[in-house]
Amino acid sequence: MGSLGSLRGGSDFYKLGLSLDGGGVRGMLLATELNYLATKVGYPLHKIFDCIGGTSIGGILALASAGTLDG
């Protein structure tokens, strides 16, 4: 597993965003996919993406994935 800089190409010239949609029950599938992504990459989502946002359940998942234990 390389560093996060090598994962993102080592460039600061771009920002990587994640947009999450709503849809009630589809949020369970979305949460499962996000967990899979974070597990495979080896980093939490807030370290992979510069901006995370969403609507409805996607917004709730965005808040949950951007939060850290240290505040």
N, CA, C and O atoms as CSV, one atom per row, in Angstrom:
chain,resi,resn,atom,element,x,y,z
A,1,MET,N,N,0.851,-1.173,0.000
A,1,MET,CA,C,0.000,0.000,0.000
A,1,MET,C,C,0.891,1.228,0.000
A,1,MET,O,O,1.735,1.386,0.883
A,2,GLY,N,N,0.713,2.089,-0.973
A,2,GLY,CA,C,1.501,3.304,-1.061
A,2,GLY,C,C,0.939,4.396,-0.170
A,2,GLY,O,O,-0.050,4.208,0.538
A,3,SER,N,N,1.600,5.543,-0.229
A,3,SER,CA,C,1.112,6.667,0.559
A,3,SER,C,C,-0.091,7.298,-0.122
A,3,SER,O,O,-0.366,7.029,-1.291
A,4,LEU,N,N,-0.799,8.129,0.609
A,4,LEU,CA,C,-1.969,8.792,0.042
A,4,LEU,C,C,-1.556,9.735,-1.078
A,4,LEU,O,O,-2.314,9.921,-2.030
A,5,GLY,N,N,-0.379,10.330,-0.988
A,5,GLY,CA,C,0.118,11.198,-2.063
A,5,GLY,C,C,0.287,10.448,-3.367
A,5,GLY,O,O,-0.038,10.975,-4.432
A,6,SER,N,N,0.795,9.212,-3.300
A,6,SER,CA,C,0.946,8.421,-4.518
A,6,SER,C,C,-0.407,7.958,-5.033
A,6,SER,O,O,-0.586,7.783,-6.238
A,7,LEU,N,N,-1.361,7.758,-4.131
A,7,LEU,CA,C,-2.712,7.388,-4.538
A,7,LEU,C,C,-3.351,8.502,-5.353
A,7,LEU,O,O,-4.048,8.236,-6.331
A,8,ARG,N,N,-3.120,9.737,-4.959
A,8,ARG,CA,C,-3.736,10.885,-5.618
A,8,ARG,C,C,-2.835,11.475,-6.689
A,8,ARG,O,O,-3.131,12.552,-7.206
A,9,GLY,N,N,-1.764,10.814,-7.032
A,9,GLY,CA,C,-0.898,11.294,-8.096
A,9,GLY,C,C,0.145,12.292,-7.622
A,9,GLY,O,O,0.932,12.779,-8.433
A,10,GLY,N,N,0.177,12.609,-6.341
A,10,GLY,CA,C,1.177,13.517,-5.797
A,10,GLY,C,C,1.003,14.957,-6.235
A,10,GLY,O,O,1.914,15.762,-6.047
A,11,SER,N,N,-0.127,15.306,-6.809
A,11,SER,CA,C,-0.338,16.650,-7.328
A,11,SER,C,C,-1.342,17.407,-6.464
A,11,SER,O,O,-2.341,16.845,-6.015
A,12,ASP,N,N,-1.064,18.687,-6.240
A,12,ASP,CA,C,-1.993,19.549,-5.521
A,12,ASP,C,C,-2.791,20.428,-6.470
A,12,ASP,O,O,-3.434,21.381,-6.030
A,13,PHE,N,N,-2.764,20.126,-7.764
A,13,PHE,CA,C,-3.422,20.966,-8.758
A,13,PHE,C,C,-4.889,20.628,-8.960
A,13,PHE,O,O,-5.562,21.288,-9.751
A,14,TYR,N,N,-5.392,19.643,-8.284
A,14,TYR,CA,C,-6.797,19.288,-8.429
A,14,TYR,C,C,-7.380,18.953,-7.065
A,14,TYR,O,O,-6.661,18.634,-6.118
A,15,LYS,N,N,-8.676,19.032,-6.995
A,15,LYS,CA,C,-9.399,18.657,-5.785
A,15,LYS,C,C,-10.330,17.509,-6.140
A,15,LYS,O,O,-10.908,17.485,-7.227
A,16,LEU,N,N,-10.472,16.583,-5.246
A,16,LEU,CA,C,-11.294,15.407,-5.470
A,16,LEU,C,C,-12.527,15.490,-4.581
A,16,LEU,O,O,-12.410,15.569,-3.359
A,17,GLY,N,N,-13.717,15.472,-5.196
A,17,GLY,CA,C,-14.957,15.587,-4.456
A,17,GLY,C,C,-15.791,14.326,-4.562
A,17,GLY,O,O,-15.648,13.549,-5.506
A,18,LEU,N,N,-16.660,14.131,-3.588
A,18,LEU,CA,C,-17.575,12.999,-3.570
A,18,LEU,C,C,-18.982,13.525,-3.353
A,18,LEU,O,O,-19.257,14.186,-2.352
A,19,SER,N,N,-19.874,13.231,-4.293
A,19,SER,CA,C,-21.263,13.652,-4.206
A,19,SER,C,C,-22.129,12.423,-3.973
A,19,SER,O,O,-22.077,11.463,-4.742
A,20,LEU,N,N,-22.925,12.455,-2.911
A,20,LEU,CA,C,-23.756,11.312,-2.536
A,20,LEU,C,C,-25.221,11.685,-2.702
A,20,LEU,O,O,-25.654,12.731,-2.219
A,21,ASP,N,N,-25.984,10.841,-3.378
A,21,ASP,CA,C,-27.397,11.144,-3.599
A,21,ASP,C,C,-28.263,10.561,-2.495
A,21,ASP,O,O,-27.827,9.718,-1.711
A,22,GLY,N,N,-29.491,11.027,-2.457
A,22,GLY,CA,C,-30.456,10.539,-1.484
A,22,GLY,C,C,-31.248,9.382,-2.061
A,22,GLY,O,O,-30.896,8.840,-3.108
A,23,GLY,N,N,-32.297,9.012,-1.390
A,23,GLY,CA,C,-33.143,7.960,-1.923
A,23,GLY,C,C,-33.602,6.948,-0.903
A,23,GLY,O,O,-33.969,5.830,-1.263
A,24,GLY,N,N,-33.588,7.313,0.349
A,24,GLY,CA,C,-34.129,6.416,1.366
A,24,GLY,C,C,-33.349,5.129,1.518
A,24,GLY,O,O,-32.215,5.131,1.997
A,25,VAL,N,N,-33.965,4.020,1.104
A,25,VAL,CA,C,-33.382,2.693,1.294
A,25,VAL,C,C,-32.086,2.524,0.497
A,25,VAL,O,O,-31.217,1.743,0.883
A,26,ARG,N,N,-31.958,3.245,-0.600
A,26,ARG,CA,C,-30.721,3.154,-1.383
A,26,ARG,C,C,-29.508,3.600,-0.579
A,26,ARG,O,O,-28.374,3.285,-0.941
A,27,GLY,N,N,-29.736,4.330,0.506
A,27,GLY,CA,C,-28.643,4.755,1.369
A,27,GLY,C,C,-27.885,3.585,1.974
A,27,GLY,O,O,-26.689,3.695,2.243
A,28,MET,N,N,-28.570,2.463,2.192
A,28,MET,CA,C,-27.909,1.271,2.731
A,28,MET,C,C,-26.891,0.735,1.728
A,28,MET,O,O,-25.784,0.354,2.109
A,29,LEU,N,N,-27.257,0.704,0.463
A,29,LEU,CA,C,-26.327,0.274,-0.582
A,29,LEU,C,C,-25.162,1.253,-0.681
A,29,LEU,O,O,-24.007,0.845,-0.807
A,30,LEU,N,N,-25.470,2.537,-0.625
A,30,LEU,CA,C,-24.436,3.560,-0.702
A,30,LEU,C,C,-23.456,3.439,0.471
A,30,LEU,O,O,-22.245,3.549,0.279
A,31,ALA,N,N,-23.968,3.215,1.668
A,31,ALA,CA,C,-23.103,3.058,2.841
A,31,ALA,C,C,-22.205,1.833,2.698
A,31,ALA,O,O,-21.037,1.868,3.084
A,32,THR,N,N,-22.749,0.754,2.145
A,32,THR,CA,C,-21.968,-0.463,1.926
A,32,THR,C,C,-20.856,-0.218,0.917
A,32,THR,O,O,-19.729,-0.675,1.108
A,33,GLU,N,N,-21.170,0.507,-0.165
A,33,GLU,CA,C,-20.166,0.810,-1.183
A,33,GLU,C,C,-19.070,1.715,-0.629
A,33,GLU,O,O,-17.895,1.519,-0.941
A,34,LEU,N,N,-19.434,2.694,0.180
A,34,LEU,CA,C,-18.435,3.585,0.771
A,34,LEU,C,C,-17.523,2.839,1.734
A,34,LEU,O,O,-16.320,3.093,1.773
A,35,ASN,N,N,-18.080,1.930,2.500
A,35,ASN,CA,C,-17.284,1.110,3.405
A,35,ASN,C,C,-16.309,0.236,2.618
A,35,ASN,O,O,-15.150,0.088,3.006
A,36,TYR,N,N,-16.779,-0.337,1.520
A,36,TYR,CA,C,-15.926,-1.168,0.667
A,36,TYR,C,C,-14.772,-0.337,0.090
A,36,TYR,O,O,-13.622,-0.775,0.084
A,37,LEU,N,N,-15.097,0.869,-0.393
A,37,LEU,CA,C,-14.072,1.745,-0.953
A,37,LEU,C,C,-13.003,2.074,0.083
A,37,LEU,O,O,-11.810,1.956,-0.193
A,38,ALA,N,N,-13.429,2.483,1.270
A,38,ALA,CA,C,-12.475,2.850,2.319
A,38,ALA,C,C,-11.630,1.648,2.741
A,38,ALA,O,O,-10.444,1.799,3.036
A,39,THR,N,N,-12.229,0.463,2.772
A,39,THR,CA,C,-11.494,-0.743,3.142
A,39,THR,C,C,-10.458,-1.099,2.090
A,39,THR,O,O,-9.318,-1.422,2.423
A,40,LYS,N,N,-10.845,-1.043,0.829
A,40,LYS,CA,C,-9.919,-1.410,-0.257
A,40,LYS,C,C,-8.780,-0.419,-0.404
A,40,LYS,O,O,-7.639,-0.812,-0.646
A,41,VAL,N,N,-9.083,0.877,-0.258
A,41,VAL,CA,C,-8.043,1.894,-0.398
A,41,VAL,C,C,-7.143,1.926,0.827
A,41,VAL,O,O,-5.943,2.178,0.715
A,42,GLY,N,N,-7.713,1.672,1.982
A,42,GLY,CA,C,-6.922,1.648,3.205
A,42,GLY,C,C,-6.870,2.981,3.933
A,42,GLY,O,O,-6.082,3.150,4.863
A,43,TYR,N,N,-7.694,3.919,3.523
A,43,TYR,CA,C,-7.765,5.229,4.156
A,43,TYR,C,C,-9.227,5.568,4.422
A,43,TYR,O,O,-10.104,5.122,3.681
A,44,PRO,N,N,-9.507,6.348,5.467
A,44,PRO,CA,C,-10.885,6.796,5.668
A,44,PRO,C,C,-11.277,7.797,4.579
A,44,PRO,O,O,-10.418,8.446,3.982
A,45,LEU,N,N,-12.565,7.911,4.333
A,45,LEU,CA,C,-13.039,8.751,3.232
A,45,LEU,C,C,-12.630,10.207,3.370
A,45,LEU,O,O,-12.367,10.862,2.361
A,46,HIS,N,N,-12.568,10.732,4.586
A,46,HIS,CA,C,-12.212,12.145,4.747
A,46,HIS,C,C,-10.744,12.404,4.408
A,46,HIS,O,O,-10.348,13.559,4.248
A,47,LYS,N,N,-9.941,11.366,4.297
A,47,LYS,CA,C,-8.551,11.536,3.866
A,47,LYS,C,C,-8.397,11.335,2.358
A,47,LYS,O,O,-7.384,11.743,1.789
A,48,ILE,N,N,-9.364,10.726,1.711
A,48,ILE,CA,C,-9.315,10.493,0.269
A,48,ILE,C,C,-9.879,11.688,-0.497
A,48,ILE,O,O,-9.297,12.127,-1.489
A,49,PHE,N,N,-11.015,12.210,-0.032
A,49,PHE,CA,C,-11.727,13.261,-0.750
A,49,PHE,C,C,-11.539,14.612,-0.074
A,49,PHE,O,O,-11.501,14.707,1.152
A,50,ASP,N,N,-11.420,15.669,-0.903
A,50,ASP,CA,C,-11.286,17.025,-0.378
A,50,ASP,C,C,-12.628,17.607,0.043
A,50,ASP,O,O,-12.696,18.414,0.971
A,51,CYS,N,N,-13.690,17.201,-0.637
A,51,CYS,CA,C,-15.022,17.720,-0.354
A,51,CYS,C,C,-16.029,16.579,-0.466
A,51,CYS,O,O,-16.041,15.846,-1.455
A,52,ILE,N,N,-16.871,16.436,0.552
A,52,ILE,CA,C,-17.890,15.388,0.550
A,52,ILE,C,C,-19.229,16.060,0.841
A,52,ILE,O,O,-19.360,16.785,1.827
A,53,GLY,N,N,-20.219,15.823,-0.012
A,53,GLY,CA,C,-21.531,16.418,0.186
A,53,GLY,C,C,-22.613,15.506,-0.350
A,53,GLY,O,O,-22.333,14.564,-1.091
A,54,GLY,N,N,-23.847,15.786,0.026
A,54,GLY,CA,C,-24.939,14.969,-0.461
A,54,GLY,C,C,-26.285,15.531,-0.070
A,54,GLY,O,O,-26.379,16.503,0.679
A,55,THR,N,N,-27.327,14.902,-0.589
A,55,THR,CA,C,-28.690,15.286,-0.268
A,55,THR,C,C,-29.380,14.130,0.435
A,55,THR,O,O,-29.092,12.964,0.168
A,56,SER,N,N,-30.289,14.465,1.332
A,56,SER,CA,C,-31.080,13.476,2.050
A,56,SER,C,C,-30.158,12.498,2.778
A,56,SER,O,O,-29.301,12.931,3.548
A,57,ILE,N,N,-30.309,11.213,2.560
A,57,ILE,CA,C,-29.469,10.220,3.242
A,57,ILE,C,C,-28.005,10.367,2.823
A,57,ILE,O,O,-27.103,10.042,3.595
A,58,GLY,N,N,-27.770,10.852,1.610
A,58,GLY,CA,C,-26.395,11.103,1.163
A,58,GLY,C,C,-25.710,12.170,1.998
A,58,GLY,O,O,-24.514,12.074,2.272
A,59,GLY,N,N,-26.470,13.197,2.409
A,59,GLY,CA,C,-25.912,14.232,3.274
A,59,GLY,C,C,-25.585,13.703,4.657
A,59,GLY,O,O,-24.576,14.078,5.256
A,60,ILE,N,N,-26.440,12.834,5.156
A,60,ILE,CA,C,-26.179,12.218,6.461
A,60,ILE,C,C,-24.931,11.351,6.394
A,60,ILE,O,O,-24.105,11.380,7.306
A,61,LEU,N,N,-24.787,10.576,5.317
A,61,LEU,CA,C,-23.590,9.749,5.148
A,61,LEU,C,C,-22.341,10.606,4.957
A,61,LEU,O,O,-21.261,10.247,5.427
A,62,ALA,N,N,-22.488,11.741,4.266
A,62,ALA,CA,C,-21.354,12.651,4.084
A,62,ALA,C,C,-20.878,13.186,5.433
A,62,ALA,O,O,-19.677,13.235,5.700
A,63,LEU,N,N,-21.824,13.585,6.278
A,63,LEU,CA,C,-21.455,14.065,7.616
A,63,LEU,C,C,-20.797,12.961,8.439
A,63,LEU,O,O,-19.820,13.202,9.147
A,64,ALA,N,N,-21.337,11.764,8.340
A,64,ALA,CA,C,-20.789,10.652,9.109
A,64,ALA,C,C,-19.387,10.269,8.639
A,64,ALA,O,O,-18.537,9.915,9.456
A,65,SER,N,N,-19.143,10.336,7.341
A,65,SER,CA,C,-17.830,9.929,6.820
A,65,SER,C,C,-16.788,11.025,6.988
A,65,SER,O,O,-15.592,10.736,6.997
A,66,ALA,N,N,-17.218,12.277,7.123
A,66,ALA,CA,C,-16.265,13.371,7.273
A,66,ALA,C,C,-15.880,13.611,8.725
A,66,ALA,O,O,-14.900,14.305,8.997
A,67,GLY,N,N,-16.628,13.052,9.651
A,67,GLY,CA,C,-16.348,13.256,11.063
A,67,GLY,C,C,-15.187,12.412,11.540
A,67,GLY,O,O,-14.926,11.333,11.007
A,68,THR,N,N,-14.498,12.907,12.543
A,68,THR,CA,C,-13.398,12.164,13.147
A,68,THR,C,C,-13.652,12.040,14.647
A,68,THR,O,O,-14.469,12.768,15.211
A,69,LEU,N,N,-12.957,11.132,15.267
A,69,LEU,CA,C,-13.138,10.916,16.700
A,69,LEU,C,C,-12.571,12.059,17.539
A,69,LEU,O,O,-13.007,12.271,18.670
A,70,ASP,N,N,-11.596,12.803,16.990
A,70,ASP,CA,C,-10.977,13.883,17.763
A,70,ASP,C,C,-11.681,15.219,17.561
A,70,ASP,O,O,-11.207,16.240,18.058
A,71,GLY,N,N,-12.791,15.236,16.850
A,71,GLY,CA,C,-13.571,16.455,16.686
A,71,GLY,C,C,-13.266,17.118,15.415
A,71,GLY,O,O,-13.837,18.166,15.113
